[in-house]
PDB file of C-alpha atoms in Angstrom:
ATOM      1  CA  MET A   1     -96.145-127.192  72.436  1.00  0.00           C
ATOM      2  CA  GLN A   2     -99.497-126.500  70.792  1.00  0.00           C
ATOM      3  CA  ILE A   3     -99.357-129.906  69.117  1.00  0.00           C
ATOM      4  CA  ILE A   4     -99.111-131.667  72.475  1.00  0.00           C
ATOM      5  CA  LYS A   5    -101.949-129.564  73.862  1.00  0.00           C
ATOM      6  CA  GLN A   6    -104.400-130.815  71.233  1.00  0.00           C
ATOM      7  CA  LYS A   7    -105.833-133.512  73.503  1.00  0.00           C
ATOM      8  CA  SER A   8    -109.054-133.871  71.490  1.00  0.00           C
ATOM      9  CA  LEU A   9    -107.121-135.338  68.571  1.00  0.00           C
ATOM     10  CA  LYS A  10    -106.302-138.466  70.573  1.00  0.00           C
ATOM     11  CA  GLN A  11    -109.895-139.674  70.208  1.00  0.00           C
ATOM     12  CA  LYS A  12    -110.287-138.987  66.499  1.00  0.00           C
ATOM     13  CA  GLU A  13    -109.994-141.351  63.572  1.00  0.00           C
ATOM     14  CA  ASN A  14    -106.568-139.952  62.672  1.00  0.00           C
ATOM     15  CA  LYS A  15    -105.123-140.951  66.050  1.00  0.00           C
ATOM     16  CA  ASN A  16    -102.148-142.785  64.532  1.00  0.00           C
ATOM     17  CA  ALA A  17    -101.226-139.742  62.472  1.00  0.00           C
ATOM     18  CA  TYR A  18    -101.521-137.587  65.580  1.00  0.00           C
ATOM     19  CA  LEU A  19     -99.260-139.923  67.548  1.00  0.00           C
ATOM     20  CA  LYS A  20     -96.573-139.733  64.869  1.00  0.00           C
ATOM     21  CA  VAL A  21     -96.681-135.947  64.934  1.00  0.00           C
ATOM     22  CA  VAL A  22     -96.611-135.723  68.724  1.00  0.00           C
ATOM     23  CA  GLU A  23     -93.672-138.158  68.807  1.00  0.00           C
ATOM     24  CA  LYS A  24     -91.709-135.774  66.584  1.00  0.00           C
ATOM     25  CA  ALA A  25     -92.712-132.894  68.854  1.00  0.00           C
ATOM     26  CA  TYR A  26     -91.383-134.711  71.911  1.00  0.00           C
ATOM     27  CA  ILE A  27     -88.125-135.608  70.187  1.00  0.00           C
ATOM     28  CA  PHE A  28     -87.671-131.930  69.317  1.00  0.00           C
ATOM     29  CA  LEU A  29     -88.384-130.842  72.909  1.00  0.00           C
ATOM     30  CA  ILE A  30     -85.946-133.429  74.293  1.00  0.00           C
ATOM     31  CA  LYS A  31     -83.190-131.905  72.159  1.00  0.00           C
ATOM     32  CA  PHE A  32     -84.430-128.401  73.069  1.00  0.00           C
ATOM     33  CA  VAL A  33     -83.939-128.908  76.821  1.00  0.00           C
ATOM     34  CA  LYS A  34     -80.886-131.187  76.791  1.00  0.00           C
ATOM     35  CA  ASP A  35     -78.014-129.543  78.727  1.00  0.00           C
ATOM     36  CA  ASN A  36     -79.779-126.170  78.511  1.00  0.00           C
ATOM     37  CA  LYS A  37     -80.838-124.714  81.862  1.00  0.00           C
ATOM     38  CA  GLU A  38     -82.822-121.846  80.368  1.00  0.00           C
ATOM     39  CA  ASN A  39     -84.830-124.113  78.089  1.00  0.00           C
ATOM     40  CA  GLN A  40     -85.401-126.586  80.918  1.00  0.00           C
ATOM     41  CA  ASN A  41     -87.008-123.835  82.972  1.00  0.00           C
ATOM     42  CA  ILE A  42     -89.200-122.803  80.040  1.00  0.00           C
ATOM     43  CA  VAL A  43     -90.548-126.316  79.598  1.00  0.00           C
ATOM     44  CA  LEU A  44     -90.850-127.033  83.336  1.00  0.00           C
ATOM     45  CA  GLU A  45     -94.227-125.323  83.636  1.00  0.00           C
ATOM     46  CA  PHE A  46     -95.739-127.874  81.240  1.00  0.00           C
ATOM     47  CA  ILE A  47     -94.714-130.960  83.240  1.00  0.00           C
ATOM     48  CA  ASP A  48     -98.312-131.884  84.110  1.00  0.00           C
ATOM     49  CA  LEU A  49     -99.153-131.816  80.421  1.00  0.00           C
ATOM     50  CA  PHE A  50     -96.348-134.246  79.649  1.00  0.00           C
ATOM     51  CA  LEU A  51     -97.357-136.537  82.513  1.00  0.00           C
ATOM     52  CA  ASP A  52    -100.732-137.030  80.854  1.00  0.00           C
ATOM     53  CA  ASP A  53     -98.949-138.330  77.757  1.00  0.00           C
ATOM     54  CA  ILE A  54     -96.940-141.105  79.428  1.00  0.00           C
ATOM     55  CA  GLU A  55     -99.644-143.513  78.273  1.00  0.00           C
ATOM     56  CA  LEU A  56     -98.796-142.669  74.645  1.00  0.00           C
ATOM     57  CA  GLY A  57     -95.184-143.867  74.651  1.00  0.00           C
ATOM     58  CA  VAL A  58     -91.790-143.346  76.271  1.00  0.00           C
ATOM     59  CA  HIS A  59     -90.845-139.888  74.983  1.00  0.00           C
ATOM     60  CA  ALA A  60     -93.008-137.944  77.435  1.00  0.00           C
ATOM     61  CA  LEU A  61     -91.150-139.339  80.448  1.00  0.00           C
ATOM     62  CA  GLU A  62     -87.850-139.081  78.591  1.00  0.00           C
ATOM     63  CA  LEU A  63     -88.538-135.360  78.166  1.00  0.00           C
ATOM     64  CA  ILE A  64     -89.471-134.951  81.830  1.00  0.00           C
ATOM     65  CA  THR A  65     -86.231-136.589  82.947  1.00  0.00           C
ATOM     66  CA  GLU A  66     -84.189-134.380  80.607  1.00  0.00           C
ATOM     67  CA  VAL A  67     -85.833-131.321  82.188  1.00  0.00           C
ATOM     68  CA  PHE A  68     -84.639-132.492  85.614  1.00  0.00           C
ATOM     69  CA  ARG A  69     -81.315-134.115  84.711  1.00  0.00           C
ATOM     70  CA  ASP A  70     -78.601-132.498  86.888  1.00  0.00           C
ATOM     71  CA  SER A  71     -80.886-129.497  87.270  1.00  0.00           C
ATOM     72  CA  GLU A  72     -81.348-127.304  90.340  1.00  0.00           C
ATOM     73  CA  ASN A  73     -85.063-127.936  89.859  1.00  0.00           C
ATOM     74  CA  LEU A  74     -84.458-131.290  91.565  1.00  0.00           C
ATOM     75  CA  LEU A  75     -83.793-129.331  94.753  1.00  0.00           C
ATOM     76  CA  THR A  76     -86.857-127.064  94.622  1.00  0.00           C
ATOM     77  CA  TYR A  77     -89.619-128.667  92.548  1.00  0.00           C
ATOM     78  CA  PRO A  78     -92.365-130.563  94.466  1.00  0.00           C
ATOM     79  CA  LEU A  79     -91.481-134.038  93.271  1.00  0.00           C
ATOM     80  CA  VAL A  80     -93.836-136.120  95.432  1.00  0.00           C
ATOM     81  CA  PRO A  81     -96.916-135.873  93.138  1.00  0.00           C
ATOM     82  CA  LEU A  82     -94.694-136.326  90.083  1.00  0.00           C
ATOM     83  CA  ILE A  83     -93.003-139.501  91.350  1.00  0.00           C
ATOM     84  CA  LYS A  84     -96.302-140.934  92.575  1.00  0.00           C
ATOM     85  CA  LYS A  85     -97.848-140.417  89.133  1.00  0.00           C
ATOM     86  CA  ILE A  86     -94.870-141.989  87.351  1.00  0.00           C
ATOM     87  CA  ALA A  87     -94.841-144.985  89.698  1.00  0.00           C
ATOM     88  CA  SER A  88     -98.584-145.447  89.252  1.00  0.00           C
ATOM     89  CA  ASP A  89     -98.413-145.251  85.449  1.00  0.00           C
ATOM     90  CA  ILE A  90     -95.561-147.768  85.259  1.00  0.00           C
ATOM     91  CA  ASP A  91     -97.416-149.999  87.689  1.00  0.00           C
ATOM     92  CA  LEU A  92    -100.401-150.238  85.324  1.00  0.00           C
ATOM     93  CA  LEU A  93     -98.397-151.436  82.324  1.00  0.00           C
ATOM     94  CA  ASP A  94     -98.183-155.110  81.371  1.00  0.00           C
ATOM     95  CA  ILE A  95     -94.884-156.819  82.159  1.00  0.00           C
ATOM     96  CA  GLU A  96     -94.851-158.234  78.627  1.00  0.00           C
ATOM     97  CA  THR A  97     -94.298-154.780  77.126  1.00  0.00           C
ATOM     98  CA  THR A  98     -90.843-153.265  76.675  1.00  0.00           C
ATOM     99  CA  LYS A  99     -92.355-149.890  77.600  1.00  0.00           C
ATOM    100  CA  LYS A 100     -92.589-150.860  81.282  1.00  0.00           C
ATOM    101  CA  ALA A 101     -88.851-151.547  81.499  1.00  0.00           C
ATOM    102  CA  THR A 102     -87.939-148.493  79.406  1.00  0.00           C
ATOM    103  CA  LEU A 103     -89.945-146.071  81.542  1.00  0.00           C
ATOM    104  CA  LEU A 104     -88.449-147.525  84.711  1.00  0.00           C
ATOM    105  CA  SER A 105     -84.935-146.939  83.345  1.00  0.00           C
ATOM    106  CA  PHE A 106     -85.555-143.166  83.327  1.00  0.00           C
ATOM    107  CA  VAL A 107     -86.445-142.894  87.029  1.00  0.00           C
ATOM    108  CA  PRO A 108     -82.906-142.859  88.570  1.00  0.00           C
ATOM    109  CA  VAL A 109     -82.389-139.375  87.091  1.00  0.00           C
ATOM    110  CA  PHE A 110     -84.471-137.945  89.928  1.00  0.00           C
ATOM    111  CA  MET A 111     -82.111-139.332  92.608  1.00  0.00           C
ATOM    112  CA  PHE A 112     -78.938-137.464  91.665  1.00  0.00           C
ATOM    113  CA  TYR A 113     -77.899-133.864  91.232  1.00  0.00           C
ATOM    114  CA  LYS A 114     -74.583-133.966  89.398  1.00  0.00           C
ATOM    115  CA  ASP A 115     -72.391-136.087  91.726  1.00  0.00           C
ATOM    116  CA  GLN A 116     -74.622-135.567  94.742  1.00  0.00           C
ATOM    117  CA  CYS A 117     -77.052-138.202  95.996  1.00  0.00           C
ATOM    118  CA  LEU A 118     -80.416-136.678  96.910  1.00  0.00           C
ATOM    119  CA  LYS A 119     -81.385-138.745  99.937  1.00  0.00           C
ATOM    120  CA  ASP A 120     -84.945-137.480 100.209  1.00  0.00           C
ATOM    121  CA  ASN A 121     -85.560-138.263  96.545  1.00  0.00           C
ATOM    122  CA  GLN A 122     -83.930-141.668  96.906  1.00  0.00           C
ATOM    123  CA  TYR A 123     -86.225-142.564  99.775  1.00  0.00           C
ATOM    124  CA  LEU A 124     -89.294-141.175  98.002  1.00  0.00           C
ATOM    125  CA  ILE A 125     -88.638-143.282  94.905  1.00  0.00           C
ATOM    126  CA  LEU A 126     -87.759-146.409  96.869  1.00  0.00           C
ATOM    127  CA  ASN A 127     -90.878-146.007  98.982  1.00  0.00           C
ATOM    128  CA  GLU A 128     -93.135-145.585  95.946  1.00  0.00           C
ATOM    129  CA  PHE A 129     -91.700-148.415  93.862  1.00  0.00           C
ATOM    130  CA  THR A 130     -91.594-150.939  96.703  1.00  0.00           C
ATOM    131  CA  SER A 131     -94.971-150.020  98.163  1.00  0.00           C
ATOM    132  CA  VAL A 132     -97.246-152.995  98.884  1.00  0.00           C
ATOM    133  CA  SER A 133    -100.064-151.039  97.236  1.00  0.00           C
ATOM    134  CA  ARG A 134     -98.312-151.368  93.886  1.00  0.00           C
ATOM    135  CA  LYS A 135     -97.422-154.335  91.697  1.00  0.00           C
ATOM    136  CA  ASN A 136     -93.999-153.095  90.611  1.00  0.00           C
ATOM    137  CA  SER A 137     -92.183-155.738  92.644  1.00  0.00           C
ATOM    138  CA  ASN A 138     -94.540-158.598  91.744  1.00  0.00           C
ATOM    139  CA  PHE A 139     -92.659-159.369  88.564  1.00  0.00           C
ATOM    140  CA  LEU A 140     -89.318-160.279  90.106  1.00  0.00           C
ATOM    141  CA  PHE A 141     -88.169-163.867  89.671  1.00  0.00           C
ATOM    142  CA  VAL A 142     -88.578-165.022  93.255  1.00  0.00           C
ATOM    143  CA  GLY A 143     -89.459-168.417  94.660  1.00  0.00           C
ATOM    144  CA  PRO A 144     -89.233-171.776  92.861  1.00  0.00           C
ATOM    145  CA  ASP A 145     -91.658-170.752  90.094  1.00  0.00           C
ATOM    146  CA  GLY A 146     -89.785-167.513  89.479  1.00  0.00           C
ATOM    147  CA  HIS A 147     -86.444-169.303  89.306  1.00  0.00           C
ATOM    148  CA  ASP A 148     -87.831-171.822  86.819  1.00  0.00           C
ATOM    149  CA  GLU A 149     -89.230-169.037  84.659  1.00  0.00           C
ATOM    150  CA  LEU A 150     -85.916-167.170  84.709  1.00  0.00           C
ATOM    151  CA  ARG A 151     -84.035-170.327  83.691  1.00  0.00           C
ATOM    152  CA  ILE A 152     -86.345-170.684  80.687  1.00  0.00           C
ATOM    153  CA  TYR A 153     -85.651-167.107  79.591  1.00  0.00           C
ATOM    154  CA  MET A 154     -81.898-167.547  80.035  1.00  0.00           C
ATOM    155  CA  ALA A 155     -81.960-170.791  78.044  1.00  0.00           C
ATOM    156  CA  GLU A 156     -83.791-169.038  75.197  1.00  0.00           C
ATOM    157  CA  MET A 157     -81.206-166.237  75.105  1.00  0.00           C
ATOM    158  CA  LYS A 158     -78.361-168.759  75.273  1.00  0.00           C
ATOM    159  CA  GLN A 159     -79.855-170.596  72.292  1.00  0.00           C
ATOM    160  CA  GLN A 160     -80.040-167.331  70.331  1.00  0.00           C
ATOM    161  CA  TYR A 161     -76.369-166.699  71.098  1.00  0.00           C
ATOM    162  CA  LEU A 162     -75.357-170.212  70.003  1.00  0.00           C
ATOM    163  CA  GLU A 163     -77.236-169.716  66.749  1.00  0.00           C
ATOM    164  CA  PHE A 164     -75.411-166.424  66.249  1.00  0.00           C
ATOM    165  CA  MET A 165     -72.020-168.038  66.866  1.00  0.00           C
ATOM    166  CA  SER A 166     -72.725-170.691  64.225  1.00  0.00           C
ATOM    167  CA  ASP A 167     -73.887-168.108  61.680  1.00  0.00           C
ATOM    168  CA  GLU A 168     -72.030-165.450  59.715  1.00  0.00           C
ATOM    169  CA  LYS A 169     -73.905-162.474  61.131  1.00  0.00           C
ATOM    170  CA  LEU A 170     -71.832-159.475  62.114  1.00  0.00           C
ATOM    171  CA  MET A 171     -73.940-158.603  65.143  1.00  0.00           C
ATOM    172  CA  ALA A 172     -75.708-160.805  67.657  1.00  0.00           C
ATOM    173  CA  GLU A 173     -79.494-160.578  67.548  1.00  0.00           C
ATOM    174  CA  ILE A 174     -80.374-161.648  71.062  1.00  0.00           C
ATOM    175  CA  ASP A 175     -83.797-160.600  72.266  1.00  0.00           C
ATOM    176  CA  VAL A 176     -83.881-159.911  75.985  1.00  0.00           C
ATOM    177  CA  PRO A 177     -87.422-160.705  77.192  1.00  0.00           C
ATOM    178  CA  PRO A 178     -89.258-157.657  78.590  1.00  0.00           C
ATOM    179  CA  GLU A 179     -89.710-159.513  81.880  1.00  0.00           C
ATOM    180  CA  VAL A 180     -85.935-159.856  82.272  1.00  0.00           C
ATOM    181  CA  SER A 181     -85.276-156.255  81.217  1.00  0.00           C
ATOM    182  CA  TYR A 182     -87.795-155.007  83.760  1.00  0.00           C
ATOM    183  CA  THR A 183     -86.266-157.096  86.553  1.00  0.00           C
ATOM    184  CA  ILE A 184     -82.779-155.786  85.730  1.00  0.00           C
ATOM    185  CA  ASN A 185     -83.975-152.161  85.708  1.00  0.00           C
ATOM    186  CA  TYR A 186     -85.939-152.664  88.920  1.00  0.00           C
ATOM    187  CA  ILE A 187     -82.901-154.043  90.748  1.00  0.00           C
ATOM    188  CA  GLN A 188     -80.794-151.174  89.406  1.00  0.00           C
ATOM    189  CA  LEU A 189     -83.382-148.708  90.691  1.00  0.00           C
ATOM    190  CA  ILE A 190     -83.199-150.228  94.167  1.00  0.00           C
ATOM    191  CA  SER A 191     -79.397-150.136  94.131  1.00  0.00           C
ATOM    192  CA  PHE A 192     -79.366-146.488  93.043  1.00  0.00           C
ATOM    193  CA  ALA A 193     -81.755-145.651  95.868  1.00  0.00           C
ATOM    194  CA  ALA A 194     -79.309-147.080  98.408  1.00  0.00           C
ATOM    195  CA  LYS A 195     -76.264-145.387  96.894  1.00  0.00           C
ATOM    196  CA  GLY A 196     -74.310-142.908  98.993  1.00  0.00           C
ATOM    197  CA  LYS A 197     -74.661-144.508 102.431  1.00  0.00           C
ATOM    198  CA  ASN A 198     -78.358-143.765 102.668  1.00  0.00           C
ATOM    199  CA  ALA A 199     -79.249-145.665 105.848  1.00  0.00           C
ATOM    200  CA  SER A 200     -83.008-145.202 105.496  1.00  0.00           C
ATOM    201  CA  CYS A 201     -83.010-146.620 101.964  1.00  0.00           C
ATOM    202  CA  GLU A 202     -80.619-149.429 102.837  1.00  0.00           C
ATOM    203  CA  THR A 203     -82.953-150.521 105.621  1.00  0.00           C
ATOM    204  CA  ARG A 204     -86.041-150.466 103.412  1.00  0.00           C
ATOM    205  CA  ALA A 205     -84.273-152.132 100.472  1.00  0.00           C
TER     206      ALA A 205
END
């Protein structure tokens, strides 16, 4: 934890070395809290610290979601500031980066406690990620221009698949454009928010 607390190192010349070390620290903490209620509660008090590191990569948010995954903390922790911060940070990222889609894929964790849909959390997340004050929904392939752009992406992936089928490779190497990945994850997020006969979310979605 002390490694992550060394904020001053981020501005030094050895920033890349620091980032490699902090990445290892986050990977360790993710394994430390996974399926371990006691360890999740230990790490919970440092959530704000991890939130500050979302800009560094994907592991900070991955750790946060592992702390809350199927945890009773979902029922008691004040999630509003947390979700607002996550939505804002994702909103600021460029659509061309895979990080935007990856971070978004972690968010559904906050909507479910084991097999139970958390309606308040579903509505909170839906409200934040569809807010007109954010740009999260601006990247969907809507309208004639959006449809044309999506067709171009699909044609590129189809060409990659055809090249794979005519080659002797054992595994297909098809690159899904970040824009498409983000759109898929965004639609999944909306569908998760409406899961469980949540009338308020269904109406907003």
